[in-house]
Amino acid sequence: MERDEIECFLLLADELHFGRTADRMRLSRARVSQLVQRLERRVGAPLFVRTSRRVALTSLGRQLRADLEPHHRAMEAALTRAVATARGIDTVLHVGFSNPLTGEIALKAAEALRVSHPGLAVEICEVPMSDPFGQLRSGAFDVQLQEYPVREDDLSGGPALIAEARVLAVSSEHPLAARESVSMEDLAGVPLLTIEGELPDYWLEHHVPTHTPGGRPIGRGPAVTQMQEALTLVAGGRGALLTAAHTTTYYTRPGIVYLPFVDAEPVGYGLVWRSGDGTGALEAFAGATREVAGKAAQADRQPALPA
């Protein structure tokens, strides 16, 4: 079997979607279909069941996936180690993360690199909410996994690796707390906590907008520098917090209700580094992070199992 056939088969077995598989392989859907058909001809039987609504593995496809996957991972790890040795990756990479979700992804990527790049040590530390780029620019961090957008002339970034919905945190005593969901227009009726610090205007407007999509002004609440400070003020009725959905898991606490939005743009996360400072260590971390983020996104798309 050709390597591109194996990679295409395993990716499609994970995604069960020709479009997403094509995007991950940076190929056309037609090329993905050709690779799958070529492999099926080589095997002599269908590996996938295709309908207008879904793609599923056949029993033979599941068997082939189980047989191929561990060997493919071992081959990829061996190749990665060889490349790392050739590039002389033996250093410490300082990685910043902006919140618990990105911290968890960065930590899992670091754990994966302990196997594939034993000479590369990864140290992770939280990025201050009030200074999202300062430590990266100063050299304290080599790369950051953080919220987008990033439009800084001296910084570079890759594509968004993962996205999640937004929620509104309000006091359980607030009238909105009785709602099942909110819209961006509802922000006109509650002051939003803002972030203290020297933040770019586009960054602040994206995370703490001044107007609703319909043009209505959004009031300003107190400025904060830490998440726990923000949640304390929310619980006390001093304002609402526009935040990402992972907050409902990592920061559950009495006195606060998290309301999903019906129309808010998702929050995207990706890697950011100093322009021109790309290294083999950074490339290795980026590859591991893409893999971890891809698995996390795939897990989020899986349907719940019946009770």
CSV table of C-alpha atoms in Angstrom, one decimal:
chain,number,residue,atom,x,y,z
A,1,MET,CA,0.0,0.0,0.0
A,2,GLU,CA,1.1,3.5,-0.7
A,3,ARG,CA,1.7,5.9,2.2
A,4,ASP,CA,-0.9,8.4,1.0
A,5,GLU,CA,-3.5,5.6,0.7
A,6,ILE,CA,-2.9,4.6,4.4
A,7,GLU,CA,-3.0,8.2,5.6
A,8,CYS,CA,-6.2,8.9,3.7
A,9,PHE,CA,-7.8,5.8,5.0
A,10,LEU,CA,-7.0,6.4,8.6
A,11,LEU,CA,-8.0,10.1,8.5
A,12,LEU,CA,-11.3,9.3,6.8
A,13,ALA,CA,-11.9,6.5,9.4
A,14,ASP,CA,-11.5,9.2,12.1
A,15,GLU,CA,-13.4,12.0,10.5
A,16,LEU,CA,-16.1,9.9,8.6
A,17,HIS,CA,-16.4,13.0,6.4
A,18,PHE,CA,-14.7,13.5,3.0
A,19,GLY,CA,-14.6,17.3,3.2
A,20,ARG,CA,-12.9,17.4,6.6
A,21,THR,CA,-10.5,14.6,5.5
A,22,ALA,CA,-9.7,16.6,2.4
A,23,ASP,CA,-9.0,19.7,4.5
A,24,ARG,CA,-6.7,17.9,6.8
A,25,MET,CA,-4.7,16.4,3.9
A,26,ARG,CA,-4.9,19.6,1.9
A,27,LEU,CA,-6.3,17.7,-1.0
A,28,SER,CA,-9.4,18.0,-3.1
A,29,ARG,CA,-12.4,15.8,-2.2
A,30,ALA,CA,-12.1,14.1,-5.6
A,31,ARG,CA,-8.5,13.1,-4.7
A,32,VAL,CA,-9.5,11.7,-1.4
A,33,SER,CA,-12.2,9.7,-3.1
A,34,GLN,CA,-9.7,8.4,-5.6
A,35,LEU,CA,-7.3,7.3,-2.9
A,36,VAL,CA,-10.0,5.4,-1.0
A,37,GLN,CA,-11.2,3.7,-4.2
A,38,ARG,CA,-7.7,2.7,-5.1
A,39,LEU,CA,-7.2,1.2,-1.7
A,40,GLU,CA,-10.5,-0.6,-1.9
A,41,ARG,CA,-9.5,-2.1,-5.3
A,42,ARG,CA,-6.3,-3.2,-3.7
A,43,VAL,CA,-8.1,-4.9,-0.8
A,44,GLY,CA,-10.8,-6.2,-3.0
A,45,ALA,CA,-13.8,-5.1,-1.0
A,46,PRO,CA,-15.5,-1.9,0.3
A,47,LEU,CA,-14.0,-0.3,3.4
A,48,PHE,CA,-16.6,2.4,3.8
A,49,VAL,CA,-20.4,2.6,3.4
A,50,ARG,CA,-21.3,5.9,1.7
A,51,THR,CA,-24.7,7.5,1.6
A,52,SER,CA,-25.9,11.1,0.9
A,53,ARG,CA,-26.0,11.7,4.6
A,54,ARG,CA,-23.2,9.7,6.3
A,55,VAL,CA,-20.0,7.8,5.9
A,56,ALA,CA,-19.3,4.7,8.0
A,57,LEU,CA,-16.7,2.0,8.2
A,58,THR,CA,-17.6,-1.5,7.0
A,59,SER,CA,-16.6,-4.4,9.3
A,60,LEU,CA,-13.6,-5.0,7.0
A,61,GLY,CA,-12.8,-1.3,7.3
A,62,ARG,CA,-12.8,-1.5,11.1
A,63,GLN,CA,-10.6,-4.5,11.0
A,64,LEU,CA,-8.1,-2.8,8.7
A,65,ARG,CA,-8.1,0.3,10.8
A,66,ALA,CA,-7.3,-1.7,14.0
A,67,ASP,CA,-4.5,-3.5,12.2
A,68,LEU,CA,-2.9,-0.5,10.5
A,69,GLU,CA,-3.2,2.3,13.1
A,70,PRO,CA,-0.6,1.2,15.7
A,71,HIS,CA,1.9,0.4,12.9
A,72,HIS,CA,1.3,3.8,11.2
A,73,ARG,CA,1.7,5.6,14.5
A,74,ALA,CA,5.0,3.8,15.2
A,75,MET,CA,6.3,4.7,11.7
A,76,GLU,CA,5.3,8.3,12.1
A,77,ALA,CA,7.0,8.5,15.5
A,78,ALA,CA,10.1,6.9,14.1
A,79,LEU,CA,10.3,9.3,11.3
A,80,THR,CA,9.6,12.3,13.6
A,81,ARG,CA,12.5,11.1,15.9
A,82,ALA,CA,14.8,10.8,12.9
A,83,VAL,CA,14.0,14.3,11.7
A,84,ALA,CA,14.4,15.7,15.3
A,85,THR,CA,17.8,14.0,15.6
A,86,ALA,CA,18.9,15.4,12.2
A,87,ARG,CA,17.8,18.9,13.2
A,88,GLY,CA,19.5,18.6,16.6
A,89,ILE,CA,16.3,19.3,18.7
A,90,ASP,CA,17.7,19.2,22.2
A,91,THR,CA,16.5,22.2,24.0
A,92,VAL,CA,13.8,23.7,26.3
A,93,LEU,CA,10.7,25.2,24.7
A,94,HIS,CA,8.7,27.7,26.8
A,95,VAL,CA,5.0,27.6,25.9
A,96,GLY,CA,2.3,30.0,27.1
A,97,PHE,CA,-1.4,29.1,27.4
A,98,SER,CA,-4.3,31.5,27.8
A,99,ASN,CA,-6.9,29.4,29.7
A,100,PRO,CA,-7.5,25.9,31.1
A,101,LEU,CA,-8.6,24.5,27.8
A,102,THR,CA,-5.5,25.6,25.9
A,103,GLY,CA,-3.4,24.6,29.0
A,104,GLU,CA,-4.8,21.1,28.8
A,105,ILE,CA,-4.0,20.9,25.1
A,106,ALA,CA,-0.5,22.2,25.6
A,107,LEU,CA,0.2,19.7,28.4
A,108,LYS,CA,-1.0,16.8,26.3
A,109,ALA,CA,1.2,17.9,23.4
A,110,ALA,CA,4.2,18.2,25.8
A,111,GLU,CA,3.5,14.6,27.0
A,112,ALA,CA,3.4,13.3,23.5
A,113,LEU,CA,6.7,15.0,22.7
A,114,ARG,CA,8.4,13.2,25.7
A,115,VAL,CA,8.1,10.0,23.6
A,116,SER,CA,8.8,11.4,20.1
A,117,HIS,CA,11.4,14.0,21.1
A,118,PRO,CA,13.0,12.9,24.4
A,119,GLY,CA,15.6,15.6,24.0
A,120,LEU,CA,13.0,18.4,23.9
A,121,ALA,CA,11.8,19.7,27.3
A,122,VAL,CA,8.5,21.7,27.2
A,123,GLU,CA,7.7,24.1,30.0
A,124,ILE,CA,4.2,25.6,30.1
A,125,CYS,CA,3.0,28.7,31.9
A,126,GLU,CA,-0.2,30.8,31.8
A,127,VAL,CA,-0.3,34.0,29.7
A,128,PRO,CA,-1.5,37.0,31.8
A,129,MET,CA,-5.0,38.1,30.8
A,130,SER,CA,-4.0,41.7,30.9
A,131,ASP,CA,-0.9,41.3,28.7
A,132,PRO,CA,-1.6,38.7,26.0
A,133,PHE,CA,1.6,39.3,24.0
A,134,GLY,CA,4.2,40.9,26.4
A,135,GLN,CA,5.9,37.7,27.5
A,136,LEU,CA,6.1,36.3,24.0
A,137,ARG,CA,7.7,39.5,22.7
A,138,SER,CA,10.2,39.6,25.6
A,139,GLY,CA,11.3,36.0,25.0
A,140,ALA,CA,9.9,34.5,28.1
A,141,PHE,CA,7.7,32.4,25.9
A,142,ASP,CA,8.7,30.8,22.6
A,143,VAL,CA,5.2,30.1,21.5
A,144,GLN,CA,1.7,30.6,22.8
A,145,LEU,CA,-1.6,28.7,22.4
A,146,GLN,CA,-4.3,31.3,22.7
A,147,GLU,CA,-7.5,32.9,21.5
A,148,TYR,CA,-7.6,34.5,18.0
A,149,PRO,CA,-7.7,36.9,16.4
A,150,VAL,CA,-4.0,38.0,16.4
A,151,ARG,CA,-3.1,40.9,14.1
A,152,GLU,CA,0.3,42.0,15.3
A,153,ASP,CA,3.0,42.9,12.7
A,154,ASP,CA,5.8,41.3,14.7
A,155,LEU,CA,4.0,38.0,15.5
A,156,SER,CA,3.0,35.1,13.3
A,157,GLY,CA,0.3,32.5,13.7
A,158,GLY,CA,-1.0,29.3,12.2
A,159,PRO,CA,-4.6,28.4,11.4
A,160,ALA,CA,-7.1,28.0,14.2
A,161,LEU,CA,-6.7,24.5,15.7
A,162,ILE,CA,-9.9,24.3,17.6
A,163,ALA,CA,-13.0,26.4,18.3
A,164,GLU,CA,-15.7,26.5,20.9
A,165,ALA,CA,-19.0,28.3,21.5
A,166,ARG,CA,-19.3,31.4,23.7
A,167,VAL,CA,-21.5,31.8,26.8
A,168,LEU,CA,-22.5,34.7,29.0
A,169,ALA,CA,-21.8,34.4,32.7
A,170,VAL,CA,-24.4,36.3,34.9
A,171,SER,CA,-25.3,36.5,38.5
A,172,SER,CA,-28.0,33.9,39.4
A,173,GLU,CA,-30.1,36.9,40.6
A,174,HIS,CA,-30.0,38.7,37.2
A,175,PRO,CA,-33.2,38.6,35.2
A,176,LEU,CA,-31.4,36.9,32.3
A,177,ALA,CA,-30.5,34.0,34.6
A,178,ALA,CA,-34.0,32.6,34.0
A,179,ARG,CA,-33.5,32.3,30.3
A,180,GLU,CA,-32.3,29.2,28.5
A,181,SER,CA,-30.2,31.1,26.1
A,182,VAL,CA,-29.3,34.7,25.0
A,183,SER,CA,-28.4,36.6,21.8
A,184,MET,CA,-25.7,39.2,21.2
A,185,GLU,CA,-28.5,41.8,21.3
A,186,ASP,CA,-29.1,40.9,24.9
A,187,LEU,CA,-25.7,42.4,25.8
A,188,ALA,CA,-27.2,45.8,25.5
A,189,GLY,CA,-29.1,45.2,28.8
A,190,VAL,CA,-26.1,44.2,31.0
A,191,PRO,CA,-22.7,45.8,31.6
A,192,LEU,CA,-19.8,43.6,30.4
A,193,LEU,CA,-16.7,43.2,32.6
A,194,THR,CA,-13.7,44.4,30.6
A,195,ILE,CA,-10.0,43.6,30.8
A,196,GLU,CA,-7.4,45.9,32.4
A,197,GLY,CA,-4.2,46.4,30.6
A,198,GLU,CA,-2.6,47.6,27.4
A,199,LEU,CA,-4.6,45.5,24.9
A,200,PRO,CA,-5.0,46.2,21.2
A,201,ASP,CA,-8.3,47.8,20.3
A,202,TYR,CA,-9.2,44.9,17.9
A,203,TRP,CA,-8.5,42.3,20.6
A,204,LEU,CA,-10.6,44.1,23.2
A,205,GLU,CA,-13.4,44.7,20.8
A,206,HIS,CA,-13.5,41.0,19.8
A,207,HIS,CA,-13.6,39.8,23.4
A,208,VAL,CA,-15.5,42.7,25.0
A,209,PRO,CA,-17.6,44.3,22.2
A,210,THR,CA,-18.8,47.9,22.6
A,211,HIS,CA,-21.9,47.5,20.5
A,212,THR,CA,-24.3,44.7,19.6
A,213,PRO,CA,-24.6,43.5,15.9
A,214,GLY,CA,-27.6,45.8,15.6
A,215,GLY,CA,-25.6,48.9,16.8
A,216,ARG,CA,-26.9,49.2,20.3
A,217,PRO,CA,-24.3,50.2,22.9
A,218,ILE,CA,-23.0,47.7,25.5
A,219,GLY,CA,-22.3,49.1,28.9
A,220,ARG,CA,-19.0,48.6,30.6
A,221,GLY,CA,-18.5,47.0,34.0
A,222,PRO,CA,-15.3,46.9,36.1
A,223,ALA,CA,-12.0,46.0,34.6
A,224,VAL,CA,-10.4,42.7,35.8
A,225,THR,CA,-7.0,41.1,35.5
A,226,GLN,CA,-7.8,37.5,36.5
A,227,MET,CA,-10.6,35.0,35.9
A,228,GLN,CA,-11.3,34.5,39.6
A,229,GLU,CA,-11.7,38.2,40.1
A,230,ALA,CA,-14.1,38.4,37.2
A,231,LEU,CA,-16.3,35.5,38.5
A,232,THR,CA,-16.4,37.1,42.0
A,233,LEU,CA,-17.7,40.3,40.4
A,234,VAL,CA,-20.2,38.4,38.3
A,235,ALA,CA,-21.5,36.5,41.3
A,236,GLY,CA,-21.8,39.9,43.1
A,237,GLY,CA,-24.0,41.4,40.4
A,238,ARG,CA,-21.3,43.9,39.2
A,239,GLY,CA,-21.5,42.9,35.6
A,240,ALA,CA,-21.6,40.0,33.1
A,241,LEU,CA,-18.7,38.1,31.5
A,242,LEU,CA,-18.6,37.2,27.8
A,243,THR,CA,-16.5,34.0,27.9
A,244,ALA,CA,-15.8,30.7,26.2
A,245,ALA,CA,-17.9,27.5,26.8
A,246,HIS,CA,-15.1,25.7,28.6
A,247,THR,CA,-15.6,28.1,31.5
A,248,THR,CA,-18.7,26.2,32.4
A,249,THR,CA,-16.6,23.1,33.1
A,250,TYR,CA,-13.5,24.6,34.7
A,251,TYR,CA,-15.2,27.4,36.7
A,252,THR,CA,-18.5,26.1,38.1
A,253,ARG,CA,-19.4,28.0,41.2
A,254,PRO,CA,-22.4,29.1,43.3
A,255,GLY,CA,-24.1,32.4,42.3
A,256,ILE,CA,-23.3,32.2,38.6
A,257,VAL,CA,-25.4,31.0,35.7
A,258,TYR,CA,-23.8,30.3,32.3
A,259,LEU,CA,-26.1,31.0,29.3
A,260,PRO,CA,-25.3,29.8,25.8
A,261,PHE,CA,-25.6,32.2,22.8
A,262,VAL,CA,-27.8,31.4,19.8
A,263,ASP,CA,-25.8,33.7,17.5
A,264,ALA,CA,-22.3,34.4,18.9
A,265,GLU,CA,-19.2,33.8,16.8
A,266,PRO,CA,-17.2,30.9,18.2
A,267,VAL,CA,-13.8,31.4,19.9
A,268,GLY,CA,-10.9,30.1,17.8
A,269,TYR,CA,-7.5,29.0,19.3
A,270,GLY,CA,-4.2,28.7,17.6
A,271,LEU,CA,-0.4,29.0,18.0
A,272,VAL,CA,1.4,32.4,17.9
A,273,TRP,CA,5.1,33.0,17.8
A,274,ARG,CA,7.6,35.8,17.1
A,275,SER,CA,7.9,36.3,13.3
A,276,GLY,CA,11.1,34.8,12.0
A,277,ASP,CA,11.8,32.8,15.1
A,278,GLY,CA,10.5,29.4,13.8
A,279,THR,CA,12.6,26.5,15.0
A,280,GLY,CA,12.6,22.7,14.8
A,281,ALA,CA,11.4,22.6,18.4
A,282,LEU,CA,8.6,24.9,17.6
A,283,GLU,CA,7.6,22.9,14.6
A,284,ALA,CA,7.6,19.7,16.6
A,285,PHE,CA,5.4,21.3,19.3
A,286,ALA,CA,3.1,22.6,16.6
A,287,GLY,CA,2.7,19.2,15.1
A,288,ALA,CA,1.9,17.6,18.4
A,289,THR,CA,-0.6,20.3,19.2
A,290,ARG,CA,-2.4,19.9,15.9
A,291,GLU,CA,-2.7,16.2,16.6
A,292,VAL,CA,-4.1,16.7,20.2
A,293,ALA,CA,-6.5,19.5,19.0
A,294,GLY,CA,-7.7,17.3,16.2
A,295,LYS,CA,-8.5,14.5,18.5
A,296,ALA,CA,-10.3,16.9,20.9
A,297,ALA,CA,-12.4,18.2,18.0
A,298,GLN,CA,-13.2,14.7,16.9
A,299,ALA,CA,-14.3,13.7,20.4
A,300,ASP,CA,-16.6,16.7,20.5
A,301,ARG,CA,-18.3,15.6,17.3
A,302,GLN,CA,-18.9,12.1,18.6
A,303,PRO,CA,-22.6,11.4,19.5
A,304,ALA,CA,-23.4,10.5,23.0
A,305,LEU,CA,-23.7,6.8,23.7
A,306,PRO,CA,-27.2,5.6,24.7
A,307,ALA,CA,-27.7,4.9,28.4
